[in-house]
Amino acid sequence: MPSHLLPKFKKESVEKTILVGLEQVGVAKWELLESLEELRELARTAGANVVEVVTQKLDHPTAPYYIGKGKAEELLPLATQHQATSIIFDDELTPAQGRNLEVLLSRKVLDRTQLILDIFASRARSREGRLQVELAQLQYLLPRLTRMWGHLSRQTGGIGTRGPGETQLEVDRRRVQERITRLKEDLRGVRQVRKTQREGRLRGQWPLVSLVGYTNAGKSSLLNLLTQADVFAEDKLFATLDPTTRELTLPNHQKILITDTVGFIRKLPHTLIESFKATLEEVVSADLLIHIVDLSHPQYLEQIEAVEKILAELGAAQKEILLVFNKIDQVKNPVLIETQLTRFPGSVAISALHGLGLNEFIHALETHLSTSYVQGCYALPPDQSALLAAIHRTGHVISLHYDGAMSIIHALVPSQLTQRLKSFKQ
Ligand code: GDP
Ligand code: MG
């Protein structure tokens, strides 16, 4: 994609930043390092350059500064030395921690949640995506408004700022609250439209396949390869925010709808999971999930686990899954590919970028979809001619006879049709 079409990032893309993480009870050192590595990627995606990473071993975060006071004080000279304009903490800070740290360090203090929200905000392209991000941002902001106000009164300072400041704070709170209410209403409207569209699609009776996987695993690349759709793919986290659905006809003439989803990531802020549930409903309503794994990533097993955890949170853990190992062109040791394919029966190995293993993948896809037929016998009243037509169109009719006005049909029907047929089952 030409660079002028990429979403615009903040111009100060050389912003220098320091990352701070805590090695807490129950968190292994490698987990912390992985989390910080991901935070570095997130910072890079948001346009910042990480100049230093600071960690501390502590049983629990401290209430005033998250890290210990001594450690927090050490950050000031460090930031000055590196000319860092911001400091990013690897977990969500409480409003008090954020405020105290900003006062102590006199520069921008961000946490993981804010960073993720910032990236989402700069990349949201659909109306629904934009509404969701703004809502999540305001929900994050609301309990922190005093901190923002602290800023302003410090800037204007002096006698008399306190009284009006307090009043203004109340006004701001109310405005933010009103905006939140408004956004929720707008979102309800947008979601209703989407729901109707989704149901419309279901009426089309094509199976819905959703691409899921850790961020950067190659979901968008695979969708591109399959449909030659120009879906935005690039080497940054969260390149895809909004789901993109494409139509695809498999070699066996089976038509499917295939949806790209937002990349999954560790420690995704809970408000974000909540507000993106609607987007991720595509995942929950899918007939088949294609879980794409970057096999060239040293932590691919942990990434598989992280994705499965999020799927469980979305209530999609029981879905049928086709596991796809991607980027095999980057895997140095071919034995690894073989062992993983054996370890995960039914999985396939591909390179979405170079089109390797595409035939095996398509074959696996066809097999998975063809197994989702269910045999049943249904008695349909005359006003259900549309349903009868749907069975003819998408299923395999074994027998059909009439009992008075009722059509008695015995057929193999696609599983996604069984829901609508439930009340007619014999
Ligand atoms: P997504 O976040 O899961 O949608 O990942 P993308 O499709 O955006 O891909 C992330 C990066 O990995 C891009 O730079 C792709 O070009 C690259 N990529 C995807 N598939 C492959 C592959 O099979 N081999 C290699 N070497 N790179 C790949
Ligand atoms: Mg993508």
Coordinates of C-alpha atoms and ligand atoms in Angstrom, one line a residue:
M1 CA 0.0 0.0 0.0
P2 CA 1.4 3.4 -0.9
S3 CA 2.6 5.2 2.2
H4 CA 0.3 8.2 1.8
L5 CA -2.6 5.8 2.3
L6 CA -1.3 4.6 5.7
P7 CA -3.0 6.0 8.7
K8 CA -1.3 9.1 9.9
F9 CA 0.8 8.8 13.0
K10 CA 1.9 11.6 15.2
K11 CA 4.5 13.6 13.4
E12 CA 7.0 13.4 16.3
S13 CA 7.8 9.8 15.4
V14 CA 11.2 10.1 17.1
E15 CA 9.6 10.6 20.5
K16 CA 11.9 9.0 23.0
T17 CA 10.5 6.9 25.7
I18 CA 11.4 4.7 28.7
L19 CA 9.5 1.5 29.5
V20 CA 9.0 0.3 33.1
G21 CA 7.9 -3.2 34.1
L22 CA 7.5 -5.0 37.4
E23 CA 8.6 -8.5 38.2
Q24 CA 5.7 -9.4 40.6
V25 CA 4.9 -12.5 42.6
G26 CA 3.6 -15.2 40.3
V27 CA 5.1 -13.6 37.2
A28 CA 8.2 -15.3 35.8
K29 CA 11.1 -13.3 34.5
W30 CA 10.7 -14.4 31.0
E31 CA 7.0 -13.5 31.1
L32 CA 8.0 -10.0 32.1
L33 CA 10.6 -9.8 29.4
E34 CA 8.1 -11.0 26.8
S35 CA 5.5 -8.5 27.9
L36 CA 8.1 -5.7 27.7
E37 CA 9.1 -6.8 24.3
E38 CA 5.5 -6.6 23.2
L39 CA 5.3 -3.1 24.9
R40 CA 8.3 -2.0 22.9
E41 CA 6.5 -3.2 19.7
L42 CA 3.4 -1.3 20.7
A43 CA 5.5 1.8 21.4
R44 CA 7.2 1.5 18.0
T45 CA 3.8 1.2 16.4
A46 CA 2.6 4.3 18.1
G47 CA 5.7 6.1 16.8
A48 CA 8.0 6.2 19.8
N49 CA 11.6 5.1 20.2
V50 CA 12.4 3.1 23.3
V51 CA 15.7 4.3 24.8
E52 CA 15.7 2.4 28.0
V53 CA 13.9 -0.4 29.8
V54 CA 13.7 -0.4 33.6
T55 CA 12.5 -3.3 35.7
Q56 CA 12.1 -3.9 39.4
K57 CA 11.4 -7.0 41.4
L58 CA 8.7 -6.3 43.9
D59 CA 6.0 -8.5 45.5
H60 CA 3.1 -6.2 44.5
P61 CA 2.8 -2.8 42.9
T62 CA 3.0 0.1 45.5
A63 CA -0.1 2.2 45.8
P64 CA 1.5 5.6 45.3
Y65 CA 4.0 4.9 42.4
Y66 CA 3.4 1.3 41.1
I67 CA 7.1 0.8 41.5
G68 CA 9.0 1.6 44.7
K69 CA 9.5 5.3 45.5
G70 CA 13.3 5.0 45.3
K71 CA 13.1 3.4 41.9
A72 CA 10.6 6.0 40.7
E73 CA 13.0 8.8 41.8
E74 CA 15.8 7.1 39.8
L75 CA 13.7 7.5 36.6
L76 CA 14.0 11.3 36.7
P77 CA 17.8 11.6 36.0
L78 CA 17.5 8.7 33.6
A79 CA 14.8 10.4 31.6
T80 CA 16.8 13.6 31.6
Q81 CA 19.9 11.8 30.4
H82 CA 18.2 10.2 27.5
Q83 CA 16.0 13.2 26.8
A84 CA 13.0 11.0 27.1
T85 CA 9.7 12.9 26.8
S86 CA 7.5 10.0 28.1
I87 CA 7.6 7.0 30.3
I88 CA 5.4 4.0 29.7
F89 CA 4.4 1.5 32.3
D90 CA 3.6 -2.1 31.4
D91 CA 0.4 -2.3 33.3
E92 CA -2.6 -0.1 33.8
L93 CA -1.8 2.5 36.4
T94 CA -4.4 3.7 38.9
P95 CA -5.4 7.4 38.6
A96 CA -3.4 8.1 41.8
Q97 CA -0.3 6.4 40.5
G98 CA -0.5 8.2 37.2
R99 CA -0.9 11.5 38.9
N100 CA 1.9 11.0 41.4
L101 CA 4.3 9.8 38.8
E102 CA 3.6 12.7 36.5
V103 CA 4.3 15.1 39.4
L104 CA 7.4 13.3 40.3
L105 CA 8.8 12.9 36.8
S106 CA 7.4 16.1 35.2
R107 CA 6.8 14.5 31.9
K108 CA 4.2 12.4 30.1
V109 CA 3.4 9.2 32.0
L110 CA 1.5 6.6 30.0
D111 CA 0.4 3.0 30.7
R112 CA -0.1 0.0 28.5
T113 CA -3.9 0.6 28.2
Q114 CA -3.4 4.2 27.0
L115 CA -0.8 3.1 24.5
I116 CA -3.1 0.5 23.1
L117 CA -6.0 2.9 23.0
D118 CA -3.8 5.4 21.2
I119 CA -2.9 2.9 18.5
F120 CA -6.5 1.8 18.1
A121 CA -7.6 5.4 17.8
S122 CA -5.1 6.2 15.1
R123 CA -6.2 3.1 13.1
A124 CA -9.9 2.8 13.5
R125 CA -11.4 3.2 10.1
S126 CA -15.0 2.1 10.3
R127 CA -17.6 4.2 12.2
E128 CA -18.1 1.4 14.7
G129 CA -14.4 1.1 15.3
R130 CA -14.1 4.8 15.9
L131 CA -17.0 4.9 18.3
Q132 CA -15.7 2.0 20.2
V133 CA -12.2 3.5 20.7
E134 CA -13.6 6.9 21.7
L135 CA -15.8 5.2 24.3
A136 CA -13.0 3.1 25.7
Q137 CA -10.8 6.3 25.8
L138 CA -13.4 8.3 27.7
Q139 CA -14.1 5.4 30.1
Y140 CA -10.4 5.4 30.8
L141 CA -10.3 9.2 31.2
L142 CA -13.3 9.7 33.5
P143 CA -11.7 8.6 36.8
R144 CA -8.5 10.4 35.8
L145 CA -10.0 13.8 35.0
T146 CA -8.6 15.3 38.2
R147 CA -5.2 14.5 37.0
M148 CA -5.8 16.4 33.8
W149 CA -7.1 19.2 35.8
G150 CA -4.0 19.1 38.0
H151 CA -2.1 19.8 34.8
L152 CA -4.1 22.9 33.9
S153 CA -4.1 24.5 37.3
R154 CA -0.3 23.9 37.5
Q155 CA 0.0 25.7 34.2
T156 CA -2.2 28.6 34.9
G157 CA -1.3 28.4 38.6
G158 CA -1.7 31.1 41.2
I159 CA -4.4 32.4 43.5
G160 CA -8.0 31.8 42.5
T161 CA -7.5 28.9 40.2
R162 CA -8.6 26.4 42.8
G163 CA -12.3 27.4 43.1
P164 CA -13.2 27.7 39.4
G165 CA -11.0 24.7 38.8
E166 CA -13.2 22.5 41.0
T167 CA -16.3 23.8 39.2
Q168 CA -14.8 23.3 35.8
L169 CA -13.9 19.7 36.8
E170 CA -17.5 19.0 37.6
V171 CA -18.5 20.5 34.2
D172 CA -16.0 18.4 32.5
R173 CA -17.1 15.2 34.3
R174 CA -20.6 15.9 33.2
R175 CA -19.6 16.5 29.6
V176 CA -17.6 13.3 29.4
Q177 CA -20.4 11.4 31.0
E178 CA -22.9 12.8 28.5
R179 CA -20.6 12.0 25.6
I180 CA -20.2 8.4 26.9
T181 CA -24.0 8.0 27.1
R182 CA -24.3 9.4 23.5
L183 CA -21.6 7.1 22.2
K184 CA -23.3 4.1 23.7
E185 CA -26.5 5.0 22.0
D186 CA -24.8 5.5 18.7
L187 CA -23.0 2.2 19.1
R188 CA -26.3 0.4 19.7
G189 CA -27.6 1.8 16.4
V190 CA -24.5 0.8 14.5
R191 CA -24.5 -2.7 16.0
Q192 CA -28.2 -3.2 15.1
V193 CA -27.3 -2.5 11.5
R194 CA -24.4 -4.9 11.7
K195 CA -26.6 -7.6 13.3
T196 CA -29.1 -7.2 10.5
Q197 CA -26.3 -7.5 7.9
R198 CA -25.0 -10.6 9.7
E199 CA -28.4 -12.2 9.7
G200 CA -28.8 -11.2 6.1
R201 CA -25.6 -13.1 5.4
L202 CA -26.7 -16.0 7.4
R203 CA -29.9 -16.1 5.3
G204 CA -27.5 -16.4 2.3
Q205 CA -26.5 -19.7 4.0
W206 CA -22.8 -19.5 3.3
P207 CA -20.5 -20.7 6.1
L208 CA -18.7 -17.9 7.9
V209 CA -15.0 -18.5 8.5
S210 CA -13.1 -16.2 10.8
L211 CA -9.3 -15.7 10.8
V212 CA -8.0 -15.4 14.3
G213 CA -4.5 -15.4 15.7
Y214 CA -1.9 -13.4 17.5
T215 CA -1.2 -10.0 16.1
N216 CA 1.3 -10.1 13.2
A217 CA 0.8 -13.8 12.6
G218 CA -0.3 -13.2 9.0
K219 CA -4.1 -13.1 9.1
S220 CA -4.4 -10.2 6.7
S221 CA -1.7 -11.7 4.4
L222 CA -3.6 -15.0 4.2
L223 CA -6.9 -13.2 3.4
N224 CA -5.1 -11.3 0.7
L225 CA -3.6 -14.4 -0.7
L226 CA -7.0 -16.1 -0.7
T227 CA -9.1 -13.3 -2.2
Q228 CA -6.5 -11.0 -3.6
A229 CA -8.3 -8.4 -1.6
D230 CA -6.1 -5.5 -0.8
V231 CA -6.5 -5.8 2.9
F232 CA -4.1 -3.6 4.8
A233 CA -1.2 -5.8 5.8
E234 CA 2.0 -4.5 7.4
D235 CA 4.6 -5.4 9.9
K236 CA 3.1 -3.5 12.8
L237 CA 0.9 -4.5 15.7
F238 CA -2.8 -4.0 15.2
A239 CA -2.6 -3.3 11.5
T240 CA -6.2 -4.6 11.3
L241 CA -8.7 -3.0 13.6
D242 CA -12.0 -3.5 11.8
P243 CA -13.2 -6.8 10.5
T244 CA -13.1 -7.2 6.8
T245 CA -15.3 -9.8 5.2
R246 CA -14.8 -11.2 1.8
E247 CA -16.5 -13.8 -0.4
L248 CA -14.6 -16.8 -1.6
T249 CA -15.4 -19.8 -3.8
L250 CA -13.5 -22.9 -2.9
P251 CA -12.4 -25.3 -5.7
N252 CA -15.2 -27.6 -4.8
H253 CA -17.6 -24.7 -5.6
Q254 CA -18.4 -24.2 -1.9
K255 CA -19.0 -20.5 -1.3
I256 CA -17.8 -19.1 2.0
L257 CA -17.5 -15.7 3.7
I258 CA -14.1 -15.1 5.3
T259 CA -13.5 -12.5 7.9
D260 CA -10.2 -10.9 9.1
T261 CA -10.2 -9.9 12.7
V262 CA -8.2 -7.6 15.0
G263 CA -5.0 -9.2 16.3
F264 CA -5.1 -10.6 19.7
I265 CA -2.5 -9.5 22.3
R266 CA -1.5 -10.2 25.8
K267 CA -3.0 -8.0 28.6
L268 CA -5.6 -6.5 26.3
P269 CA -7.3 -4.0 28.6
H270 CA -10.6 -5.3 29.8
T271 CA -12.6 -2.2 28.7
L272 CA -11.3 -2.8 25.3
I273 CA -12.3 -6.5 25.2
E274 CA -15.7 -5.3 26.3
S275 CA -16.0 -2.6 23.8
F276 CA -14.7 -4.8 21.0
K277 CA -16.9 -7.7 21.8
A278 CA -19.3 -6.5 19.1
T279 CA -16.5 -6.6 16.5
L280 CA -15.4 -9.9 17.7
E281 CA -18.9 -11.3 17.5
E282 CA -17.9 -12.2 14.0
V283 CA -15.6 -14.7 15.7
V284 CA -18.3 -16.0 17.9
S285 CA -20.8 -16.4 15.1
A286 CA -18.3 -18.1 12.8
D287 CA -18.8 -21.7 11.6
L288 CA -15.1 -22.3 11.6
L289 CA -12.1 -20.5 13.0
I290 CA -8.8 -20.5 11.2
H291 CA -6.2 -19.9 13.9
I292 CA -3.0 -18.6 12.3
V293 CA 0.3 -19.0 14.1
D294 CA 3.6 -17.4 13.3
L295 CA 5.8 -20.5 13.5
S296 CA 9.0 -18.4 13.1
H297 CA 8.2 -16.6 16.3
P298 CA 10.3 -17.9 19.3
Q299 CA 7.2 -17.7 21.6
Y300 CA 4.7 -19.2 19.2
L301 CA 3.4 -21.7 21.8
E302 CA 2.7 -18.9 24.3
Q303 CA 1.0 -17.0 21.6
I304 CA -1.3 -20.0 20.8
E305 CA -2.2 -20.1 24.5
A306 CA -2.8 -16.3 24.6
V307 CA -5.2 -16.6 21.7
E308 CA -7.0 -19.6 23.1
K309 CA -7.5 -17.7 26.4
I310 CA -9.1 -14.8 24.6
L311 CA -11.3 -17.1 22.5
A312 CA -12.4 -18.7 25.8
E313 CA -13.2 -15.2 27.2
L314 CA -15.3 -14.5 24.1
G315 CA -17.2 -17.7 24.6
A316 CA -15.7 -19.2 21.4
A317 CA -13.5 -21.9 22.9
Q318 CA -15.7 -24.8 21.7
K319 CA -15.6 -23.7 18.1
E320 CA -14.2 -25.8 15.4
I321 CA -10.6 -24.7 14.7
L322 CA -8.3 -25.2 11.8
L323 CA -4.8 -24.5 13.1
V324 CA -2.4 -23.0 10.5
F325 CA 1.3 -22.6 11.0
N326 CA 2.4 -19.7 8.9
K327 CA 5.8 -18.1 7.9
I328 CA 7.4 -21.5 7.3
D329 CA 9.7 -19.8 4.8
Q330 CA 11.3 -18.2 7.9
V331 CA 11.6 -21.4 9.9
K332 CA 15.3 -22.5 9.8
N333 CA 14.7 -26.0 11.2
P334 CA 12.4 -28.0 8.9
V335 CA 12.1 -30.7 11.7
L336 CA 10.1 -28.1 13.7
I337 CA 7.4 -28.0 11.1
E338 CA 7.1 -31.7 11.0
T339 CA 6.9 -32.1 14.8
Q340 CA 4.3 -29.4 15.1
L341 CA 2.1 -30.9 12.4
T342 CA 2.3 -34.2 14.3
R343 CA 1.7 -32.6 17.6
F344 CA -1.4 -30.8 16.4
P345 CA -3.3 -33.3 14.3
G346 CA -5.2 -31.7 11.4
S347 CA -3.0 -28.6 11.3
V348 CA -1.3 -27.4 8.1
A349 CA 1.8 -25.4 7.4
I350 CA 1.9 -22.5 5.0
S351 CA 3.6 -19.3 3.9
A352 CA 0.9 -16.8 3.3
L353 CA 3.5 -14.4 1.8
H354 CA 5.0 -16.9 -0.7
G355 CA 1.9 -19.1 -1.3
L356 CA 3.5 -22.2 0.1
G357 CA 1.2 -25.0 1.2
L358 CA -1.8 -23.3 -0.2
N359 CA -3.3 -26.4 -1.7
E360 CA -3.1 -28.4 1.5
F361 CA -4.6 -25.5 3.3
I362 CA -7.5 -25.2 0.9
H363 CA -8.1 -28.9 1.1
A364 CA -8.2 -28.8 4.9
L365 CA -10.6 -25.9 4.7
E366 CA -12.9 -27.9 2.4
T367 CA -12.7 -30.9 4.6
H368 CA -13.6 -28.9 7.7
L369 CA -16.5 -27.2 6.1
S370 CA -17.9 -30.4 4.5
T371 CA -18.0 -32.1 7.9
S372 CA -20.3 -29.4 9.2
Y373 CA -23.4 -31.0 7.7
V374 CA -26.0 -32.5 10.0
Q375 CA -28.6 -35.1 9.1
G376 CA -32.1 -34.6 10.1
C377 CA -35.8 -35.0 9.3
Y378 CA -38.0 -31.9 9.3
A379 CA -41.7 -31.2 8.9
L380 CA -42.2 -27.8 7.2
P381 CA -45.6 -26.0 7.0
P382 CA -46.5 -24.3 3.7
D383 CA -45.5 -20.9 4.9
Q384 CA -41.9 -22.1 5.2
S385 CA -41.2 -22.4 1.5
A386 CA -38.1 -20.2 1.9
L387 CA -36.6 -22.6 4.4
L388 CA -37.5 -25.5 2.1
A389 CA -35.7 -23.7 -0.8
A390 CA -32.7 -23.1 1.5
I391 CA -32.4 -26.8 2.2
H392 CA -32.6 -27.6 -1.5
R393 CA -30.0 -24.9 -2.3
T394 CA -27.4 -25.6 0.4
G395 CA -28.1 -29.2 1.6
H396 CA -28.4 -32.7 0.2
V397 CA -32.0 -33.9 0.1
I398 CA -32.3 -37.6 0.9
S399 CA -36.1 -37.9 0.7
L400 CA -39.1 -35.6 0.4
H401 CA -42.8 -36.4 0.7
Y402 CA -46.0 -34.6 1.7
D403 CA -48.3 -35.1 4.6
G404 CA -51.3 -33.0 3.8
A405 CA -49.9 -29.4 3.5
M406 CA -46.7 -30.4 5.3
S407 CA -43.4 -31.1 3.5
I408 CA -41.6 -33.9 5.2
I409 CA -37.9 -33.6 4.3
H410 CA -35.0 -35.8 5.2
A411 CA -31.8 -34.1 4.4
L412 CA -28.1 -33.3 5.2
V413 CA -28.1 -29.6 6.0
P414 CA -25.3 -27.2 6.8
S415 CA -25.0 -26.9 10.5
Q416 CA -25.6 -23.1 10.3
L417 CA -29.1 -23.9 9.0
T418 CA -30.0 -26.2 11.9
Q419 CA -30.8 -23.3 14.2
R420 CA -33.6 -22.1 12.0
L421 CA -34.8 -25.6 11.5
K422 CA -34.9 -26.5 15.2
S423 CA -38.6 -26.0 15.7
F424 CA -39.5 -28.1 12.7
K425 CA -37.4 -31.1 13.7
Q426 CA -39.2 -34.4 13.8
Ligands
GDP1 P1 -1.8 -9.9 11.0 O1 -1.6 -8.9 12.0 O2 -2.0 -11.3 11.6 O3 -3.0 -9.5 10.1 O4 -0.5 -10.0 10.1 P2 -0.2 -9.4 8.6 O5 -0.9 -10.2 7.6 O6 -0.4 -8.0 8.6 O7 1.4 -9.8 8.5 C1 2.3 -9.3 9.4 C2 3.7 -9.3 8.8 O8 4.1 -10.6 8.5 C3 3.7 -8.6 7.4 O9 4.9 -7.9 7.3 C4 3.7 -9.8 6.4 O10 4.3 -9.4 5.2 C5 4.5 -10.8 7.2 N1 4.1 -12.2 6.7 C6 2.9 -12.7 6.7 N2 3.0 -14.0 6.2 C7 4.3 -14.3 6.0 C8 5.0 -15.4 5.6 O11 4.4 -16.5 5.3 N3 6.3 -15.3 5.6 C9 7.0 -14.2 5.9 N4 8.3 -14.2 5.8 N5 6.4 -13.1 6.3 C10 5.0 -13.1 6.4
MG2 MG -4.1 -7.9 10.1

